[in-house]
Short mmCIF file of C-alpha atoms in Angstrom, two decimals:
data_model
loop_
_atom_site.label_atom_id
_atom_site.label_comp_id
_atom_site.label_asym_id
_atom_site.label_seq_id
_atom_site.Cartn_x
_atom_site.Cartn_y
_atom_site.Cartn_z
CA MET A 1 125.47 101.43 73.72
CA GLN A 2 124.89 96.97 73.70
CA LEU A 3 128.62 95.74 74.47
CA THR A 4 130.32 92.78 72.21
CA PHE A 5 131.39 90.65 73.95
CA ALA A 6 134.41 90.87 72.68
CA ALA A 7 134.78 94.75 73.41
CA SER A 8 133.91 93.34 77.25
CA LEU A 9 135.73 91.29 77.93
CA ALA A 10 138.91 92.89 76.80
CA LEU A 11 138.06 96.48 78.48
CA PHE A 12 135.69 94.58 81.25
CA ALA A 13 137.72 91.23 82.73
CA PRO A 14 141.25 91.06 79.77
CA HIS A 15 142.54 87.22 81.15
CA ALA A 16 139.43 85.85 81.82
CA SER A 17 137.86 82.86 79.17
CA ALA A 18 134.46 83.58 80.34
CA LEU A 19 132.37 85.84 82.36
CA LEU A 20 128.85 86.13 83.68
CA ARG A 21 128.68 90.03 83.93
CA PHE A 22 124.38 91.06 83.71
CA SER A 23 122.31 94.74 84.93
CA CYS A 24 120.50 94.27 88.74
CA SER A 25 118.43 97.34 88.66
CA GLN A 26 117.76 98.58 92.55
CA LEU A 27 114.92 96.37 94.68
CA VAL A 28 114.97 98.86 98.10
CA VAL A 29 117.32 101.10 99.75
CA GLU A 30 116.97 100.83 103.17
CA ARG A 31 118.26 100.17 107.01
CA LEU A 32 118.28 96.35 107.02
CA ASP A 33 120.03 93.35 107.43
CA PRO A 34 119.30 90.02 106.63
CA LEU A 35 122.66 89.13 107.88
CA VAL A 36 124.26 90.33 109.91
CA ASN A 37 120.98 91.59 112.04
CA PRO A 38 118.82 88.77 111.52
CA GLY A 39 115.24 89.91 112.31
CA VAL A 40 115.64 93.51 113.18
CA THR A 41 114.09 96.80 111.62
CA GLY A 42 116.03 99.38 111.49
CA THR A 43 119.25 98.92 111.42
CA PRO A 44 122.40 100.70 111.36
CA HIS A 45 123.30 101.80 108.56
CA VAL A 46 121.44 101.62 104.51
CA HIS A 47 121.88 99.31 101.80
CA GLN A 48 120.84 99.25 98.94
CA VAL A 49 119.85 96.95 97.89
CA ILE A 50 119.79 94.12 94.03
CA GLY A 51 117.95 90.41 93.54
CA GLY A 52 115.09 89.03 94.76
CA ASN A 53 111.59 90.30 96.07
CA ALA A 54 112.03 88.04 99.00
CA PHE A 55 114.74 89.70 100.82
CA GLN A 56 112.77 91.05 103.99
CA ALA A 57 114.63 90.99 107.50
CA SER A 58 114.68 87.86 109.14
CA MET A 59 115.70 84.84 105.36
CA ASP A 60 116.68 81.92 108.00
CA PRO A 61 117.47 79.62 104.41
CA ALA A 62 116.19 76.95 107.28
CA SER A 63 112.44 78.26 106.96
CA VAL A 64 113.28 80.79 103.33
CA ASP A 65 113.55 79.33 100.03
CA ILE A 66 114.57 82.16 98.12
CA PRO A 67 114.04 81.30 94.48
CA THR A 68 110.76 79.90 95.94
CA GLU A 69 109.61 82.64 97.81
CA ALA A 70 110.53 85.47 95.25
CA THR A 71 108.05 86.18 92.61
CA CYS A 72 110.91 88.38 90.58
CA THR A 73 114.10 89.72 89.91
CA THR A 74 115.90 92.93 89.12
CA CYS A 75 118.48 90.93 87.92
CA THR A 76 118.56 90.52 83.95
CA PHE A 77 118.73 86.66 84.27
CA ALA A 78 115.59 86.25 85.05
CA ASP A 79 116.46 82.89 87.58
CA ASP A 80 119.41 84.79 90.02
CA PHE A 81 116.35 85.66 92.85
CA SER A 82 119.81 85.87 95.55
CA ASN A 83 119.97 89.35 97.08
CA TYR A 84 122.67 91.24 96.59
CA TRP A 85 124.05 94.74 98.80
CA THR A 86 126.23 96.65 100.29
CA ALA A 87 126.47 99.83 101.80
CA VAL A 88 124.78 103.68 100.46
CA LEU A 89 127.00 106.26 100.00
CA TYR A 90 127.09 110.36 100.69
CA PHE A 91 128.59 113.53 100.88
CA ARG A 92 128.87 115.94 103.76
CA ALA A 93 128.42 118.83 103.06
CA ARG A 94 130.85 122.02 104.18
CA ASN A 95 127.53 122.77 106.24
CA GLY A 96 127.80 119.55 108.14
CA THR A 97 124.71 118.30 106.55
CA TYR A 98 124.18 114.66 104.05
CA LYS A 99 123.17 114.24 101.58
CA ARG A 100 121.86 110.59 99.17
CA VAL A 101 124.39 109.78 96.33
CA GLN A 102 122.50 107.97 93.62
CA GLN A 103 123.39 104.89 91.52
CA LYS A 104 124.26 105.13 88.29
CA PRO A 105 123.70 102.69 85.17
CA ASN A 106 126.97 101.07 84.13
CA ALA A 107 128.42 100.67 80.80
CA GLY A 108 125.92 98.77 78.23
CA PHE A 109 123.36 98.68 80.87
CA GLU A 110 121.95 102.31 80.61
CA SER A 111 118.43 101.56 80.82
CA SER A 112 118.72 100.38 85.00
CA GLN A 113 117.72 102.14 87.52
CA GLY A 114 120.13 102.14 90.22
CA GLY A 115 122.32 99.60 90.79
CA MET A 116 124.16 97.91 90.30
CA THR A 117 126.95 95.18 87.26
CA VAL A 118 127.37 91.29 88.58
CA TYR A 119 129.92 89.37 87.31
CA TYR A 120 130.24 85.66 88.15
CA THR A 121 134.16 84.11 86.43
CA PRO A 122 133.93 80.66 86.17
CA SER A 123 138.28 80.74 86.17
CA TYR A 124 140.55 82.09 84.06
CA ASN A 125 142.62 79.55 83.36
CA ASN A 126 139.51 76.80 82.32
CA ALA A 127 139.55 74.82 85.89
CA LYS A 128 136.09 73.43 87.23
CA VAL A 129 134.92 75.17 89.78
CA THR A 130 131.55 74.79 93.04
CA ALA A 131 128.12 77.15 91.92
CA PHE A 132 127.09 78.38 95.35
CA GLN A 133 125.07 76.12 97.40
CA PRO A 134 121.45 77.29 97.94
CA GLY A 135 121.59 78.37 101.98
CA PHE A 136 124.78 80.37 101.20
CA ARG A 137 125.58 83.37 102.03
CA MET A 138 129.11 85.50 102.74
CA ILE A 139 130.69 89.11 102.95
CA VAL A 140 133.86 90.20 102.35
CA GLY A 141 135.41 93.45 103.95
CA ASP A 142 134.55 95.09 107.43
CA PRO A 143 132.83 97.77 107.91
CA THR A 144 135.04 99.10 111.28
CA TYR A 145 138.43 99.25 109.61
CA ARG A 146 139.61 102.23 108.42
CA THR A 147 143.14 102.35 107.61
CA GLU A 148 144.90 100.81 104.96
CA ALA A 149 146.48 98.01 106.32
CA GLN A 150 143.43 97.15 108.69
CA ALA A 151 141.90 96.78 104.27
CA SER A 152 144.55 95.30 102.76
CA LYS A 153 143.20 92.24 104.86
CA PHE A 154 140.58 91.30 101.96
CA ARG A 155 141.94 91.92 98.35
CA GLN A 156 140.52 93.41 96.11
CA LEU A 157 137.79 95.69 97.15
CA THR A 158 138.61 98.89 95.56
CA TYR A 159 137.48 102.62 94.57
CA THR A 160 138.42 103.57 90.62
CA CYS A 161 137.14 107.34 89.84
CA LEU A 162 136.05 107.14 86.61
CA GLU A 163 137.10 110.11 84.07
CA ASN A 164 134.55 108.48 81.89
CA ILE A 165 131.76 105.43 82.30
CA MET A 166 135.11 102.91 81.01
CA THR A 167 137.48 104.02 82.36
CA ARG A 168 139.13 100.57 84.11
CA THR A 169 142.56 102.06 85.62
CA GLY A 170 143.85 103.88 88.73
CA GLU A 171 141.88 101.37 91.69
CA THR A 172 143.34 102.10 95.15
CA LYS A 173 141.35 101.58 98.84
CA ASP A 174 140.73 104.56 99.98
CA MET A 175 138.44 106.78 98.51
CA PRO A 176 139.61 109.19 95.54
CA LYS A 177 140.88 112.53 96.56
CA LYS A 178 140.27 115.07 93.67
CA ALA A 179 136.85 115.63 92.20
CA CYS A 180 135.59 112.50 89.76
CA LYS A 181 134.62 113.66 85.93
CA ALA A 182 132.08 110.04 85.18
CA GLY A 183 131.66 109.53 89.20
CA ILE A 184 133.41 106.88 91.96
CA MET A 185 133.13 103.32 91.30
CA ALA A 186 133.04 100.86 94.61
CA ASN A 187 135.09 97.57 93.27
CA ILE A 188 133.44 94.73 95.80
CA ARG A 189 135.82 90.91 94.42
CA PHE A 190 135.21 88.51 97.18
CA PRO A 191 136.74 85.52 98.09
CA THR A 192 136.97 82.49 95.94
CA CYS A 193 137.75 79.17 97.95
CA TRP A 194 135.38 77.22 100.06
CA ASN A 195 135.52 75.30 103.39
CA GLY A 196 133.19 72.90 101.22
CA LYS A 197 130.55 72.16 104.58
CA ASP A 198 129.46 75.28 105.81
CA LEU A 199 126.96 77.57 104.14
CA ASP A 200 127.93 79.89 106.44
CA SER A 201 129.23 80.94 109.42
CA PRO A 202 129.55 83.36 112.65
CA ASP A 203 130.65 86.09 111.28
CA HIS A 204 129.55 84.98 107.89
CA SER A 205 133.18 85.46 105.83
CA SER A 206 135.54 82.50 107.44
CA HIS A 207 134.25 79.15 105.48
CA VAL A 208 135.24 81.34 102.48
CA ALA A 209 139.40 82.07 101.70
CA TYR A 210 141.54 83.28 98.87
CA PRO A 211 144.19 81.69 97.47
CA GLU A 212 146.60 80.55 99.85
CA SER A 213 149.56 81.05 96.32
CA GLY A 214 148.56 83.57 93.46
CA THR A 215 145.34 85.26 92.58
CA PHE A 216 142.04 83.63 90.95
CA GLU A 217 143.27 85.42 88.28
CA THR A 218 146.28 83.95 87.89
CA GLY A 219 145.44 80.39 88.09
CA GLY A 220 146.56 80.22 93.13
CA ALA A 221 145.65 77.20 94.15
CA CYS A 222 142.77 77.36 97.08
CA PRO A 223 144.68 76.39 100.91
CA SER A 224 143.35 72.64 102.18
CA THR A 225 141.03 74.28 104.52
CA HIS A 226 138.87 75.88 102.10
CA PRO A 227 139.89 73.36 98.81
CA VAL A 228 136.85 74.04 97.40
CA LYS A 229 137.45 76.11 94.02
CA ILE A 230 134.33 78.85 93.44
CA PRO A 231 133.23 82.00 90.66
CA GLN A 232 134.18 84.92 91.79
CA LEU A 233 132.04 87.07 92.72
CA PHE A 234 132.64 90.54 91.68
CA TYR A 235 130.07 93.89 91.76
CA GLU A 236 131.08 97.54 90.23
CA VAL A 237 128.86 99.65 92.32
CA ILE A 238 128.92 103.09 90.12
CA TRP A 239 128.12 106.73 92.71
CA ASP A 240 127.15 109.71 90.64
CA THR A 241 129.09 112.33 92.34
CA THR A 242 129.36 114.17 89.82
CA PRO A 243 126.37 117.17 90.99
CA PHE A 244 128.99 116.98 93.93
CA ASN A 245 132.51 118.17 92.02
CA ASN A 246 132.46 122.16 92.70
CA GLU A 247 135.17 121.78 95.25
CA ALA A 248 133.47 125.35 97.03
CA ASP A 249 131.26 122.88 98.68
CA TRP A 250 134.32 120.53 100.26
CA PRO A 251 135.65 120.49 103.22
CA GLU A 252 137.43 123.60 103.89
CA ASP A 253 140.86 121.80 104.87
CA GLY A 254 139.98 120.03 100.96
CA SER A 255 139.69 116.79 101.89
CA GLN A 256 136.84 113.70 99.82
CA PRO A 257 133.50 115.32 101.56
CA PHE A 258 132.06 111.59 100.75
CA VAL A 259 131.78 109.01 103.09
CA TRP A 260 129.82 105.60 103.42
CA SER A 261 126.61 105.21 105.11
CA PHE A 262 127.63 103.35 108.15
CA GLY A 263 130.07 106.03 109.17
CA ASP A 264 133.45 106.17 107.09
CA ALA A 265 135.24 108.49 105.45
CA THR A 266 138.54 106.56 104.48
CA GLY A 267 136.60 103.93 102.82
CA TYR A 268 139.26 101.36 103.97
CA GLY A 269 135.43 100.14 105.43
CA ASN A 270 134.39 98.64 101.86
CA HIS A 271 131.87 95.72 101.81
CA GLY A 272 129.68 93.30 100.14
CA ASP A 273 127.08 91.14 101.20
CA TYR A 274 125.51 88.50 99.40
CA MET A 275 122.73 86.04 99.46
CA PHE A 276 122.99 82.54 97.04
CA GLY A 277 119.76 82.52 94.91
CA TRP A 278 119.92 81.22 91.60
CA LYS A 279 116.63 78.62 90.67
CA GLY A 280 117.68 74.65 90.10
CA ASP A 281 120.85 74.29 89.12
CA ALA A 282 120.79 77.91 86.84
CA LEU A 283 124.56 78.71 87.91
CA GLN A 284 125.98 75.71 87.86
CA THR A 285 124.56 75.31 84.73
CA ALA A 286 126.82 78.77 83.74
CA MET A 287 130.12 78.22 85.62
CA ASP A 288 130.35 74.80 83.03
CA THR A 289 128.51 75.75 80.03
CA ASN A 290 132.13 78.53 80.47
CA CYS A 291 129.09 81.36 78.86
CA ASN A 292 129.74 84.05 77.85
CA ILE A 293 128.84 87.71 78.81
CA ASN A 294 125.07 86.26 77.15
CA CYS A 295 124.12 82.81 78.39
CA PRO A 296 121.70 81.98 75.83
CA GLN A 297 120.56 78.44 78.64
CA LEU A 298 119.75 80.51 81.40
CA LYS A 299 116.61 82.14 81.40
CA SER A 300 117.09 86.37 80.80
CA GLN A 301 114.04 89.03 80.89
CA THR A 302 115.19 92.80 79.48
CA ILE A 303 116.54 95.24 82.08
CA GLN A 304 112.50 97.09 81.88
CA GLN A 305 110.98 94.38 82.91
CA GLY A 306 114.09 94.47 86.12
CA ASN A 307 113.39 97.41 86.88
CA GLN A 308 109.63 96.92 86.74
CA CYS A 309 110.39 95.10 90.54
CA SER A 310 111.07 96.07 93.33
CA VAL A 311 109.99 96.13 97.95
CA LYS A 312 108.36 98.11 99.85
CA ALA A 313 110.95 99.79 102.42
CA THR A 314 109.71 98.25 105.74
CA VAL A 315 111.99 101.66 107.75
CA ASP A 316 109.61 105.09 107.35
CA GLU A 317 112.66 107.42 107.45
CA ASP A 318 113.90 110.23 104.91
CA ILE A 319 117.68 109.28 103.73
CA ASP A 320 117.12 111.38 100.65
CA GLY A 321 116.82 114.70 101.53
CA TRP A 322 119.39 117.10 103.55
CA LEU A 323 119.95 115.66 106.52
CA THR A 324 121.01 116.05 109.43
CA GLU A 325 122.95 113.68 110.83
CA LEU A 326 123.08 110.25 108.01
CA PRO A 327 120.71 107.97 109.26
CA GLY A 328 120.02 105.44 111.90
CA GLY A 329 122.11 108.21 113.31
CA MET A 330 125.07 106.66 112.52
CA PRO A 331 128.13 108.58 113.24
CA VAL A 332 131.40 109.01 110.99
CA THR A 333 134.62 107.56 112.97
CA ASP A 334 138.78 106.99 112.51
CA GLU A 335 140.46 104.69 112.81
CA THR A 336 140.32 104.24 117.07
CA GLY A 337 136.40 103.93 116.81
CA ARG A 338 135.66 108.40 118.01
CA ALA A 339 132.90 110.15 116.50
CA ILE A 340 134.05 113.20 114.22
CA TYR A 341 131.46 114.36 112.77
#
């Protein structure tokens, strides 16, 4: 199904005047994190990664120019060699074993192999935004968080229990407590204000901020410390939890059975990583022209072409079988850091 612009815009961003919405197929699933653990092969937890094939353990912007090194991308906008990644969801069976939950395509992108949907929204009130610059990277969320109070530091990191592929209501900050008929969608929205000078920061997040009043959607002003408006970057990742909807296989206490690869059963540690890698001024062009879903100003490719782009995993381990522990030996922990599984 190919959604029309009007239907897509009304469904996915009812108040936006324009946006980019596109599919990126899976690039690789493995324990690498060049942002938090640069140079390390076999980082603490598994990630699912999309975007350009320059992705590797070391991606220092002083030595790696992403759009120059990449030769293909899994995204349908062919000049987008950025990398986008999140943790991976696992099902924990009643017997204590773990099984990776596969991703499934979003509405309109049914031929995509895994991956996720990416949005860039230029504004909700026709204000100009500054596209990310070469070398820019950021993180939203914190994998150590296990409480709602902690997670509230970050706006709009949520889950949708899908009644069907079109469900876009009922977002929660924690993992859904019931079986979801069409899967669980993780929604990851990044801050929209930049300090205008730092492409990164020691914690990979303090160089960006949220509007000081209101929200991006309501045209809220950026704080004086972060005066530059940047696009709203947003991921939708649909996890196909439907093979695990038999509650007889769930924990005997009736608790929900899904855990993140970083050992979180609450869902409050939801987070996402981003490394900018658009070629030239392509993203700024798209933002300035207020492209609506489709963008004739940008070079594009088919989903099938994106499906052909991949990188070979560098960590030799089983991440897909029935496992006795999460990859890397990651324990499942509570809010005190105590291992509960």
